[in-house]
CSV table of C-alpha atoms in Angstrom, one decimal:
chain,number,residue,atom,x,y,z
A,1,ASP,CA,-41.2,-132.2,119.5
A,2,THR,CA,-42.9,-131.7,116.1
A,3,GLY,CA,-42.3,-128.0,115.7
A,4,VAL,CA,-39.9,-126.2,113.3
A,5,SER,CA,-36.3,-126.9,114.1
A,6,GLN,CA,-33.2,-125.0,113.0
A,7,ASP,CA,-29.5,-125.9,113.2
A,8,PRO,CA,-27.2,-124.6,114.4
A,9,ARG,CA,-28.7,-122.3,117.0
A,10,HIS,CA,-25.6,-120.1,117.1
A,11,LYS,CA,-22.9,-119.6,114.6
A,12,ILE,CA,-19.8,-117.4,114.9
A,13,THR,CA,-17.7,-116.9,111.8
A,14,LYS,CA,-15.0,-114.7,110.4
A,15,ARG,CA,-15.7,-112.2,107.7
A,16,GLY,CA,-15.4,-113.7,104.3
A,17,GLN,CA,-16.3,-117.3,105.3
A,18,ASN,CA,-19.3,-119.2,104.0
A,19,VAL,CA,-22.0,-120.4,106.3
A,20,THR,CA,-25.0,-122.7,105.9
A,21,PHE,CA,-28.0,-123.0,108.0
A,22,ARG,CA,-30.6,-125.7,108.0
A,23,CYS,CA,-34.3,-125.6,108.7
A,24,ASP,CA,-36.6,-128.6,109.2
A,25,PRO,CA,-40.3,-127.6,108.9
A,26,ILE,CA,-43.3,-129.2,110.4
A,27,SER,CA,-43.6,-132.4,108.3
A,28,GLU,CA,-47.0,-131.8,106.7
A,29,HIS,CA,-46.3,-128.2,105.8
A,30,ASN,CA,-45.6,-127.4,102.2
A,31,ARG,CA,-44.6,-123.8,102.6
A,32,LEU,CA,-41.3,-122.7,104.1
A,33,TYR,CA,-40.0,-119.2,104.7
A,34,TRP,CA,-36.8,-117.6,105.7
A,35,TYR,CA,-36.5,-114.3,107.6
A,36,ARG,CA,-33.7,-112.2,109.0
A,37,GLN,CA,-34.1,-110.2,112.2
A,38,THR,CA,-31.7,-107.6,113.6
A,39,LEU,CA,-31.8,-106.3,117.1
A,40,GLY,CA,-34.8,-104.1,117.7
A,41,GLN,CA,-36.4,-104.8,114.4
A,42,GLY,CA,-39.1,-107.0,113.2
A,43,PRO,CA,-38.3,-110.0,111.0
A,44,GLU,CA,-37.5,-109.2,107.4
A,45,PHE,CA,-38.8,-111.5,104.8
A,46,LEU,CA,-36.1,-113.1,102.6
A,47,THR,CA,-37.7,-115.9,100.6
A,48,TYR,CA,-40.3,-118.6,100.5
A,49,PHE,CA,-40.8,-122.0,99.0
A,50,GLN,CA,-43.9,-124.0,98.1
A,51,ASN,CA,-42.7,-127.6,98.1
A,52,GLU,CA,-39.4,-127.5,96.3
A,53,ALA,CA,-40.1,-124.4,94.2
A,54,GLN,CA,-38.7,-121.0,95.4
A,55,LEU,CA,-41.6,-118.7,94.6
A,56,GLU,CA,-40.5,-115.4,96.0
A,57,LYS,CA,-37.3,-113.7,96.9
A,58,SER,CA,-36.9,-110.4,98.6
A,59,ARG,CA,-34.5,-107.7,97.4
A,60,LEU,CA,-32.7,-108.2,100.7
A,61,LEU,CA,-31.6,-111.6,99.3
A,62,SER,CA,-28.3,-110.5,97.6
A,63,ASP,CA,-26.4,-112.7,95.3
A,64,ARG,CA,-24.3,-113.9,98.2
A,65,PHE,CA,-27.4,-115.6,99.7
A,66,SER,CA,-28.9,-118.8,98.3
A,67,ALA,CA,-31.6,-121.0,99.6
A,68,GLU,CA,-32.7,-124.4,98.6
A,69,ARG,CA,-35.3,-126.9,99.4
A,70,PRO,CA,-34.4,-129.8,97.1
A,71,LYS,CA,-36.9,-132.4,98.2
A,72,GLY,CA,-39.6,-130.1,99.5
A,73,SER,CA,-38.8,-131.0,103.0
A,74,PHE,CA,-35.8,-129.4,104.8
A,75,SER,CA,-34.3,-126.2,103.5
A,76,THR,CA,-30.8,-124.7,103.7
A,77,LEU,CA,-29.8,-121.1,103.6
A,78,GLU,CA,-26.2,-120.4,102.6
A,79,ILE,CA,-24.4,-117.1,102.9
A,80,GLN,CA,-21.2,-116.7,100.9
A,81,ARG,CA,-18.4,-114.3,101.8
A,82,THR,CA,-20.0,-113.2,105.0
A,83,GLU,CA,-19.9,-109.6,106.0
A,84,GLN,CA,-20.4,-108.0,109.4
A,85,GLY,CA,-23.7,-106.6,108.3
A,86,ASP,CA,-24.9,-110.2,107.9
A,87,SER,CA,-24.9,-110.6,111.7
A,88,ALA,CA,-28.5,-111.3,112.7
A,89,MET,CA,-31.0,-113.9,113.7
A,90,TYR,CA,-32.1,-116.0,110.8
A,91,LEU,CA,-35.6,-117.4,111.3
A,92,CYS,CA,-37.3,-120.1,109.5
A,93,ALA,CA,-41.1,-120.7,109.4
A,94,SER,CA,-43.4,-123.1,107.8
A,95,SER,CA,-47.1,-123.2,107.0
A,96,SER,CA,-49.7,-125.2,105.1
A,97,LYS,CA,-51.4,-124.0,102.0
A,98,THR,CA,-54.6,-125.7,103.1
A,99,ARG,CA,-56.6,-125.2,106.1
A,100,LEU,CA,-55.2,-127.1,109.1
A,101,ALA,CA,-56.6,-127.1,112.5
A,102,GLY,CA,-58.8,-124.2,111.5
A,103,VAL,CA,-56.1,-121.7,110.7
A,104,ARG,CA,-55.1,-120.9,107.2
A,105,ASN,CA,-51.6,-119.6,106.5
A,106,GLU,CA,-50.6,-119.5,110.1
A,107,GLN,CA,-46.8,-119.5,110.2
A,108,PHE,CA,-45.0,-121.6,112.7
A,109,PHE,CA,-41.5,-120.3,113.5
A,110,GLY,CA,-38.4,-122.0,114.6
A,111,PRO,CA,-36.1,-120.7,117.3
A,112,GLY,CA,-33.7,-119.2,114.9
A,113,THR,CA,-30.0,-119.3,114.1
A,114,ARG,CA,-28.0,-116.4,115.5
A,115,LEU,CA,-25.1,-115.5,113.2
A,116,THR,CA,-22.2,-113.4,114.4
A,117,VAL,CA,-19.7,-112.3,111.8
A,118,LEU,CA,-16.4,-111.1,113.3
B,1,ASP,CA,-46.4,-98.5,101.6
B,2,ALA,CA,-47.5,-102.1,102.2
B,3,LYS,CA,-46.6,-102.1,105.9
B,4,THR,CA,-48.6,-101.4,109.0
B,5,THR,CA,-48.2,-98.9,111.8
B,6,GLN,CA,-48.1,-99.6,115.5
B,7,PRO,CA,-47.0,-97.7,118.6
B,8,ASN,CA,-43.5,-98.6,119.6
B,9,SER,CA,-44.3,-99.5,123.2
B,10,MET,CA,-47.2,-99.8,125.7
B,11,GLU,CA,-47.5,-100.7,129.3
B,12,SER,CA,-50.2,-102.5,131.2
B,13,ASN,CA,-50.8,-103.5,134.8
B,14,GLU,CA,-51.0,-107.2,135.4
B,15,GLU,CA,-54.5,-108.7,135.2
B,16,GLU,CA,-55.9,-105.6,133.4
B,17,PRO,CA,-57.0,-105.6,129.8
B,18,VAL,CA,-54.7,-104.4,127.1
B,19,HIS,CA,-55.7,-102.9,123.7
B,20,LEU,CA,-52.9,-102.9,121.1
B,21,PRO,CA,-53.8,-100.8,118.0
B,22,CYS,CA,-52.6,-101.3,114.5
B,23,ASN,CA,-53.2,-99.1,111.4
B,24,HIS,CA,-53.3,-100.7,108.0
B,25,SER,CA,-54.8,-98.0,105.9
B,26,THR,CA,-53.6,-99.6,102.5
B,27,ILE,CA,-55.3,-102.9,103.2
B,28,SER,CA,-57.0,-104.6,100.2
B,29,GLY,CA,-60.1,-106.6,100.1
B,30,THR,CA,-58.3,-109.9,100.1
B,31,ASP,CA,-55.8,-109.1,102.9
B,32,TYR,CA,-56.2,-110.9,106.2
B,33,ILE,CA,-55.0,-109.2,109.4
B,34,HIS,CA,-52.6,-111.4,111.3
B,35,TRP,CA,-51.1,-110.8,114.7
B,36,TYR,CA,-48.0,-112.5,116.0
B,37,ARG,CA,-46.0,-112.0,119.2
B,38,GLN,CA,-42.4,-112.6,119.9
B,39,LEU,CA,-41.3,-113.5,123.4
B,40,PRO,CA,-37.6,-112.7,124.3
B,41,SER,CA,-35.1,-115.0,122.6
B,42,GLN,CA,-37.9,-116.9,120.7
B,43,GLY,CA,-39.3,-116.9,117.2
B,44,PRO,CA,-42.6,-115.2,116.6
B,45,GLU,CA,-45.8,-117.1,117.4
B,46,TYR,CA,-49.2,-116.7,115.9
B,47,VAL,CA,-51.8,-115.0,118.0
B,48,ILE,CA,-54.9,-114.4,115.9
B,49,HIS,CA,-56.1,-113.4,112.5
B,50,GLY,CA,-59.3,-112.1,110.9
B,51,LEU,CA,-60.8,-110.7,107.7
B,52,THR,CA,-63.8,-108.5,108.5
B,53,SER,CA,-65.5,-109.8,111.6
B,54,ASN,CA,-64.2,-109.6,115.1
B,55,VAL,CA,-62.5,-112.8,116.2
B,56,ASN,CA,-61.9,-114.5,119.5
B,57,ASN,CA,-59.7,-117.4,120.5
B,58,ARG,CA,-58.1,-118.6,123.7
B,59,MET,CA,-55.3,-116.2,123.5
B,60,ALA,CA,-56.9,-112.9,122.5
B,61,SER,CA,-59.6,-111.1,120.7
B,62,LEU,CA,-59.3,-109.1,117.5
B,63,ALA,CA,-61.5,-106.1,116.8
B,64,ILE,CA,-61.5,-105.0,113.2
B,65,ALA,CA,-62.7,-101.5,112.2
B,66,GLU,CA,-65.6,-101.4,109.8
B,67,ASP,CA,-63.5,-99.9,107.1
B,68,ARG,CA,-60.7,-102.4,107.9
B,69,LYS,CA,-58.1,-99.7,108.0
B,70,SER,CA,-57.3,-100.5,111.6
B,71,SER,CA,-57.6,-103.2,114.1
B,72,THR,CA,-57.0,-103.8,117.8
B,73,LEU,CA,-55.7,-106.8,119.6
B,74,ILE,CA,-57.3,-107.3,123.0
B,75,LEU,CA,-55.7,-109.2,125.8
B,76,HIS,CA,-58.4,-109.5,128.3
B,77,ARG,CA,-56.2,-110.0,131.4
B,78,ALA,CA,-52.5,-109.3,130.9
B,79,THR,CA,-50.1,-111.6,132.6
B,80,LEU,CA,-46.4,-111.3,133.0
B,81,ARG,CA,-46.0,-114.0,130.3
B,82,ASP,CA,-47.7,-111.7,127.9
B,83,ALA,CA,-44.8,-109.4,127.9
B,84,ALA,CA,-43.5,-109.5,124.3
B,85,VAL,CA,-43.3,-107.6,121.1
B,86,TYR,CA,-46.6,-107.8,119.2
B,87,TYR,CA,-46.7,-107.5,115.4
B,88,CYS,CA,-49.6,-107.0,113.2
B,89,ARG,CA,-49.5,-107.4,109.4
B,90,LYS,CA,-51.8,-107.7,106.5
B,91,GLN,CA,-51.4,-110.9,104.5
B,92,THR,CA,-52.8,-112.4,101.4
B,93,GLY,CA,-51.9,-116.1,101.2
B,94,ALA,CA,-48.2,-116.2,101.2
B,95,ASN,CA,-47.9,-112.6,100.0
B,96,ASN,CA,-47.1,-109.5,101.9
B,97,LEU,CA,-45.1,-111.3,104.5
B,98,PHE,CA,-43.8,-108.2,106.1
B,99,PHE,CA,-43.5,-107.5,109.8
B,100,GLY,CA,-43.2,-103.9,111.1
B,101,THR,CA,-41.3,-103.0,114.2
B,102,GLY,CA,-44.2,-104.0,116.4
B,103,THR,CA,-45.3,-102.9,119.9
B,104,ARG,CA,-43.3,-103.8,122.9
B,105,LEU,CA,-45.7,-104.6,125.7
B,106,THR,CA,-44.5,-104.3,129.2
B,107,VAL,CA,-46.6,-105.8,131.9
B,108,ILE,CA,-46.2,-104.3,135.4
B,109,PRO,CA,-46.8,-106.6,138.4
């Protein structure tokens, strides 16, 4: 399967612990995005990378959140000192800056990592 | 407000057409209109996008109002597999990457 993959799919942690999620985008995609989704809501944009550069961060991305994409391929999202309010689905998506297969800026989403903070 | 407005929910009978509306009154000239849908327990998937002209693809059709302040996603024959939350958003490149709450489509057999 050459789609976007995320690991782990589920994570249960205790409040105050740190967690890290990984996203592997589609290999030829140079843009990578992180979103958070809570029950009944649409995905909320967190941040995006173009290659290894983090170009935009949402105000939702507090100082406890950090994202990296060191080699312009996979990305990690770390949450430090987790809080119960961090419980959500964390979605990763990738896209290509240039036109591929006739669709520009189409985002391909992974299955998400569901985080539960106890 | 940079976001779009959609009805919370809609119902359709199976094999009938469905028209899902979206208002984007603050759209700018360079914003594309994108539609995504999210099936239960999955990440969103792209459906269709357009700028000014109506668009068709194998999944759906997109009708864009002349003033571009609204659009309608058309599913020509709804199937049970089309039951999902449908999101529209306006997007310029990698900017304005916001989803609203979407429209939950229920397809009745």
